[in-house]
CSV table of C-alpha atoms in Angstrom, one decimal:
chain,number,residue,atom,x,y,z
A,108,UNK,CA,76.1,-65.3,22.3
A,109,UNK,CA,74.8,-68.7,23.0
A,110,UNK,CA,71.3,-68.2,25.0
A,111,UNK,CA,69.6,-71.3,26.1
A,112,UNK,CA,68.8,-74.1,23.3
A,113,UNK,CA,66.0,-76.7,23.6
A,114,UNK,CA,65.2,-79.5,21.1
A,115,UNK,CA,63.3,-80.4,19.4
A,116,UNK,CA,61.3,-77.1,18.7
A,117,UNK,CA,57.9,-79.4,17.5
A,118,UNK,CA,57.0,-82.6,18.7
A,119,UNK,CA,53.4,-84.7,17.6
A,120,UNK,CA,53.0,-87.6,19.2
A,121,UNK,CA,50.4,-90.3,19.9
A,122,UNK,CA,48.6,-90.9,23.1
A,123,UNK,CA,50.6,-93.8,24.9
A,124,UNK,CA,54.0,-92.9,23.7
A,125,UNK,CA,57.3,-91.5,25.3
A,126,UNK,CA,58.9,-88.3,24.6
A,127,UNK,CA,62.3,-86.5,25.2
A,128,UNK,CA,63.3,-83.3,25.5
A,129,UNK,CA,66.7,-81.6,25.6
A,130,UNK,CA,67.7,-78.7,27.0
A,131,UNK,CA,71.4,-76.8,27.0
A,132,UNK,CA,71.5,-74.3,28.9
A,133,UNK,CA,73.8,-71.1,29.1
A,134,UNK,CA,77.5,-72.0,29.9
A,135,UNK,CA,78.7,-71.7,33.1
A,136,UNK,CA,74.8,-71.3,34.9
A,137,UNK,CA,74.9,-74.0,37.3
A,138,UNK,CA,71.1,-74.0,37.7
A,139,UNK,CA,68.8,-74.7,35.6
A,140,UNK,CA,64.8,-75.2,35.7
A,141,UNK,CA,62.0,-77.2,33.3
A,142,UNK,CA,58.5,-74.6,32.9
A,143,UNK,CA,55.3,-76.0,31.4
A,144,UNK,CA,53.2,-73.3,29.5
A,145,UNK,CA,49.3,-74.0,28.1
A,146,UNK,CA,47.5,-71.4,26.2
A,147,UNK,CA,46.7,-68.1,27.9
A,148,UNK,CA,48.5,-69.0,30.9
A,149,UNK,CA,52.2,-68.1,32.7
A,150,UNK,CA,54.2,-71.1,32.7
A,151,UNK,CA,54.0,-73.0,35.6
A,152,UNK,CA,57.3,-74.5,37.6
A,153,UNK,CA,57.9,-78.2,37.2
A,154,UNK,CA,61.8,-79.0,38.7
A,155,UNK,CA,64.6,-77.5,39.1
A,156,UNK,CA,68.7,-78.2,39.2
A,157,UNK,CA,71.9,-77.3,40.9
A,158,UNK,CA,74.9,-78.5,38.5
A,159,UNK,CA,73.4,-82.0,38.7
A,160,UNK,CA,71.6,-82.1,41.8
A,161,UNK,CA,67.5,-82.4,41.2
A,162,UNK,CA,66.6,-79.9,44.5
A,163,UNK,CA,63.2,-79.6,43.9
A,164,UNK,CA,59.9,-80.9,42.1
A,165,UNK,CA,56.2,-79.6,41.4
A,166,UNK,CA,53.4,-81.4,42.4
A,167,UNK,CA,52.3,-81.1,39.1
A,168,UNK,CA,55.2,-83.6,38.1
A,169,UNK,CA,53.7,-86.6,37.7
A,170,UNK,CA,55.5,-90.0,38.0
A,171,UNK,CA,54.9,-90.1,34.2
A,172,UNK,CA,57.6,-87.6,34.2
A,173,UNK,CA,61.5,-87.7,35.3
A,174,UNK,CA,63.9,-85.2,34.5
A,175,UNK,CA,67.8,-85.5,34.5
A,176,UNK,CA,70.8,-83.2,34.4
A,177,UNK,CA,73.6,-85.8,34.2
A,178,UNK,CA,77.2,-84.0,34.2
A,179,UNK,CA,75.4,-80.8,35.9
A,180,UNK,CA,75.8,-79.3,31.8
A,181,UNK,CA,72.4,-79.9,29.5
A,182,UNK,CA,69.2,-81.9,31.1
A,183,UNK,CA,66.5,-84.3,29.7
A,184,UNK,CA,62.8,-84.2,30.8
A,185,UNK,CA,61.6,-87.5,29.8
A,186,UNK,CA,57.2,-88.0,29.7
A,187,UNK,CA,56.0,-91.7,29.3
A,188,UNK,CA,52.8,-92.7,28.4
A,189,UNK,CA,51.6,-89.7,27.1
A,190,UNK,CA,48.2,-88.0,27.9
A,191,UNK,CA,46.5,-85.7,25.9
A,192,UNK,CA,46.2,-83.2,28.7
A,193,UNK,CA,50.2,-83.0,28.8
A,194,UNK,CA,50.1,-80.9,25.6
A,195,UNK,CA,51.4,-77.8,26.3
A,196,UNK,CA,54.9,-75.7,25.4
A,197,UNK,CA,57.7,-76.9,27.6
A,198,UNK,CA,60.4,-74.7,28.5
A,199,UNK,CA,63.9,-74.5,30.3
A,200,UNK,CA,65.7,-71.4,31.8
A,201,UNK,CA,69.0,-71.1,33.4
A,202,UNK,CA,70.6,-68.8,35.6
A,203,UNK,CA,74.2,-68.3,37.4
A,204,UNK,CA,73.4,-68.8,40.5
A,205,UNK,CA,70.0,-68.8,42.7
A,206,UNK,CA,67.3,-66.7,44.9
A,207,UNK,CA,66.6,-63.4,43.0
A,208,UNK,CA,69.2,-63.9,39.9
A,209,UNK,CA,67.5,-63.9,36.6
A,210,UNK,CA,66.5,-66.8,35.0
A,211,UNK,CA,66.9,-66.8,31.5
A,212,UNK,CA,64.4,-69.1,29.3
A,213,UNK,CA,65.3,-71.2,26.2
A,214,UNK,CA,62.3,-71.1,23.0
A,215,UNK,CA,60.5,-73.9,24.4
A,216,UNK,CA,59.3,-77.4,23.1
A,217,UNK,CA,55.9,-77.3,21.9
A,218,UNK,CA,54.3,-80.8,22.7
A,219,UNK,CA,51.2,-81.9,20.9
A,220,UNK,CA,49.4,-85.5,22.4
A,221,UNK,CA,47.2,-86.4,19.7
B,216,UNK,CA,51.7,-69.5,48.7
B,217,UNK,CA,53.1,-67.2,46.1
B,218,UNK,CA,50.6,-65.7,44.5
B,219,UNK,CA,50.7,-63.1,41.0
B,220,UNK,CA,48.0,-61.7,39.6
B,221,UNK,CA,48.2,-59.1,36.1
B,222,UNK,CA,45.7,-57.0,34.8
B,223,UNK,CA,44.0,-56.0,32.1
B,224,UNK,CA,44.4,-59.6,30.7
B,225,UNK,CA,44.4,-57.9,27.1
B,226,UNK,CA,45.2,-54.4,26.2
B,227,UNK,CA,44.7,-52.5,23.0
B,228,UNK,CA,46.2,-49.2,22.2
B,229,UNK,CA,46.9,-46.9,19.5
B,230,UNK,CA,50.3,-46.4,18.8
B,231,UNK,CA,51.7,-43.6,20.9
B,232,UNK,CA,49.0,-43.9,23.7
B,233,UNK,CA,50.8,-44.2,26.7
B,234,UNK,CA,49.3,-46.6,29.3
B,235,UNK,CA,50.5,-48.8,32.5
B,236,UNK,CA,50.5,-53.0,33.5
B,237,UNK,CA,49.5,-53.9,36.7
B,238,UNK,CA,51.3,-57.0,38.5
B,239,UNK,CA,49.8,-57.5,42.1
B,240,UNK,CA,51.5,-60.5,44.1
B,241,UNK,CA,51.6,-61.5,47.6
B,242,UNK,CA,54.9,-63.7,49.0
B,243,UNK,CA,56.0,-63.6,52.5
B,244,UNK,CA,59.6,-62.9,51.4
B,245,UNK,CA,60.5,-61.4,47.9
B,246,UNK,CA,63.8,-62.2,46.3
B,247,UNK,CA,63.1,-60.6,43.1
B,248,UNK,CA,60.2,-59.1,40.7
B,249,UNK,CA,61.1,-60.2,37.2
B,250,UNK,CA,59.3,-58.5,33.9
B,251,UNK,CA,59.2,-60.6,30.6
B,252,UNK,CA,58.2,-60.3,27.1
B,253,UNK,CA,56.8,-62.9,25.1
B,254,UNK,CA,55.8,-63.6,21.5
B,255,UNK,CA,53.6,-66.1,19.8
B,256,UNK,CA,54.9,-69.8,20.0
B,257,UNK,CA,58.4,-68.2,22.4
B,258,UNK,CA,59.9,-68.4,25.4
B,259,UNK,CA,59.5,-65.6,27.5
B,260,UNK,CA,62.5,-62.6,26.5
B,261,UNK,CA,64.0,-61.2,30.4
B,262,UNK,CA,63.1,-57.5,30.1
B,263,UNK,CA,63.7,-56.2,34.0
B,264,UNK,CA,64.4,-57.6,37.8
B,265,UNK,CA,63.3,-55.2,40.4
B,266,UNK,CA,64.5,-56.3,44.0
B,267,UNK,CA,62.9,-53.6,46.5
B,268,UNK,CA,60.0,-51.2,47.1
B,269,UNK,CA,61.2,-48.0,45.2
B,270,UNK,CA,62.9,-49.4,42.5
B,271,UNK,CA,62.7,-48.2,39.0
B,272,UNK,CA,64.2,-49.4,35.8
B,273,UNK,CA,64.1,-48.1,32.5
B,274,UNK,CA,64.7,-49.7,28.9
B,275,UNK,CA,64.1,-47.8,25.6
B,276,UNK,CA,59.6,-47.1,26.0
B,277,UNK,CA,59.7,-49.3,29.3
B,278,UNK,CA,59.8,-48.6,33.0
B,279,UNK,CA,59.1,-51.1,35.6
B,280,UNK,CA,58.8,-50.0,39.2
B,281,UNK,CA,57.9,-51.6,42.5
B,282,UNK,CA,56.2,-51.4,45.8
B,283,UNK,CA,55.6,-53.7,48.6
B,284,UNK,CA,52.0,-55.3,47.1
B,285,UNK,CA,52.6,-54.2,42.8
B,286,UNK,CA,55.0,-53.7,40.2
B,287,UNK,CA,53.9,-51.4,37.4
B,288,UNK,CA,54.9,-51.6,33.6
B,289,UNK,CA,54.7,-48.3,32.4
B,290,UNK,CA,54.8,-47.9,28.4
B,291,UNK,CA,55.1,-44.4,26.7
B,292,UNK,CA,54.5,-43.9,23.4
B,293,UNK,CA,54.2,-47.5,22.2
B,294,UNK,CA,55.0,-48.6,19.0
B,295,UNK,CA,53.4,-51.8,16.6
B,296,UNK,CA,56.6,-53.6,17.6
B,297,UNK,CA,55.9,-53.6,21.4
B,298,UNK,CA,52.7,-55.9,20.9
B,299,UNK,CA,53.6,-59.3,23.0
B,300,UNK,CA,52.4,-60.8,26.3
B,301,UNK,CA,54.1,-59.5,29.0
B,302,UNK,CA,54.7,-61.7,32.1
B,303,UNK,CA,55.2,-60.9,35.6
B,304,UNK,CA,56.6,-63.4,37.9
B,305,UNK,CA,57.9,-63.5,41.8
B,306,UNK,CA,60.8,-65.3,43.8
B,307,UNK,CA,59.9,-65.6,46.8
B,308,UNK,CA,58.9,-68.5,49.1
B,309,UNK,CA,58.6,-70.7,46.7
B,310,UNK,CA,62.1,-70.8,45.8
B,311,UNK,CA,61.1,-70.5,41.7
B,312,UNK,CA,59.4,-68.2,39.5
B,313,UNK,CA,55.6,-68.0,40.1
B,314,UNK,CA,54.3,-66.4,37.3
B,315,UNK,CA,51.1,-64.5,36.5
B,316,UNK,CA,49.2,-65.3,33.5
B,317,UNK,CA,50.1,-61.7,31.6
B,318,UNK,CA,48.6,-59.2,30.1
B,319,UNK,CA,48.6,-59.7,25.8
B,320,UNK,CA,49.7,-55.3,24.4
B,321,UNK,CA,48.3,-55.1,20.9
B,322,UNK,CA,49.3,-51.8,19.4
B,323,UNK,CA,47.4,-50.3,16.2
B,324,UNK,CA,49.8,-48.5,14.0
């Protein structure tokens, strides 16, 4: 059973810096979505993909922020210039289809912005 | 805007004391209810999907049901092991999960 994977699991980084994350999601779901979770809160919708169309994107998504889903398989959410307010757990979900189908969530990048 | 809104933001019980989660939301046109679990430094695990007032589903100590304003997360006899957040979220107009900010189960053995 291969759920969805993110890496890495940890990232500490310094103010000013850019960061990658990847995110594969299940095989065969042809959308797939990029969460941001701080402490004591839901997580909070960022952007979205169909195979490797970007459909959709938070206002929370700063231009500091780009995501990618090249061959509509595993995506990138890339942050330059790193703030300390973008600490926070990043996650990805997947799911087969669309509207109403269960989204299934990977174990999240926890980012740290020191 | 979607809106979701859980309550008691913490909940303690003794193990065995049966008790209920509260997820109150307001969309103008719901695609799905969705229940998840979460531990400590996780994503969140999918526990349920309800899709229409009258809906009930069950899973081991769990049942989720739902009605046109709330979704309720009934627990019976808990155990240590069911201690985690539990998050409710909505698709609706949106078109993506809107989540509420969950209610964190601690159960004393």
């Amino acid at each position: 059973d291969t759920g969805v994977s993110q890496d890495p699991r940890h990232k500490i980084t310094k103010r000013g810096q850019n960061v990658t994350f990847r995110c594969d999601p299940i095989s065969e779901h042809n959308r797939l979505y990029w969460y941001r979770q701080t402490l004591g809160q839901g997580p909070e919708f960022l952007t979205y993909f169909q195979n490797e169309a970007q459909l959709e994107k938070s206002r929370l998504l700063s231009d500091r922020f780009s995501a990618e889903r090249p061959k509509g398989s595993f995506s990138t959410l890339e942050i330059q210039r790193t703030e300390q307010g973008d600490s926070a757990m990043y996650l990805c979900a997947s799911s087969l289809r669309g509207a109403g189908e269960t989204q299934y969530f990977g174990p999240g990048t926890r980012l740290l912005v020191l | 805007e979607d809106q979701v809104t859980q309550s008691p933001e913490a909940l303690r019980l003794q193990e065995g004391e049966s008790s209920s989660l509260n997820c109150s939301y307001t969309v103008s046109g719901l695609r799905g209810l969705f229940w998840y679990r979460q531990d400590p430094g996780k994503g969140p695990e999918f526990l349920f999907t309800l899709y229409s007032a009258g809906e009930e589903k069950e899973k081991e100590r769990l049942k989720a049901t739902l009605t046109k304003k709330e979704s309720f997360l009934h627990i019976t006899a808990p155990k240590p092991e069911d201690s985690a957040t539990y998050l409710c979220a909505v698709d609706g107009s949106a078109r993506q999960l809107t989540f509420g900010s969950g209610t964190q189960l601690t159960v004393l053995p």
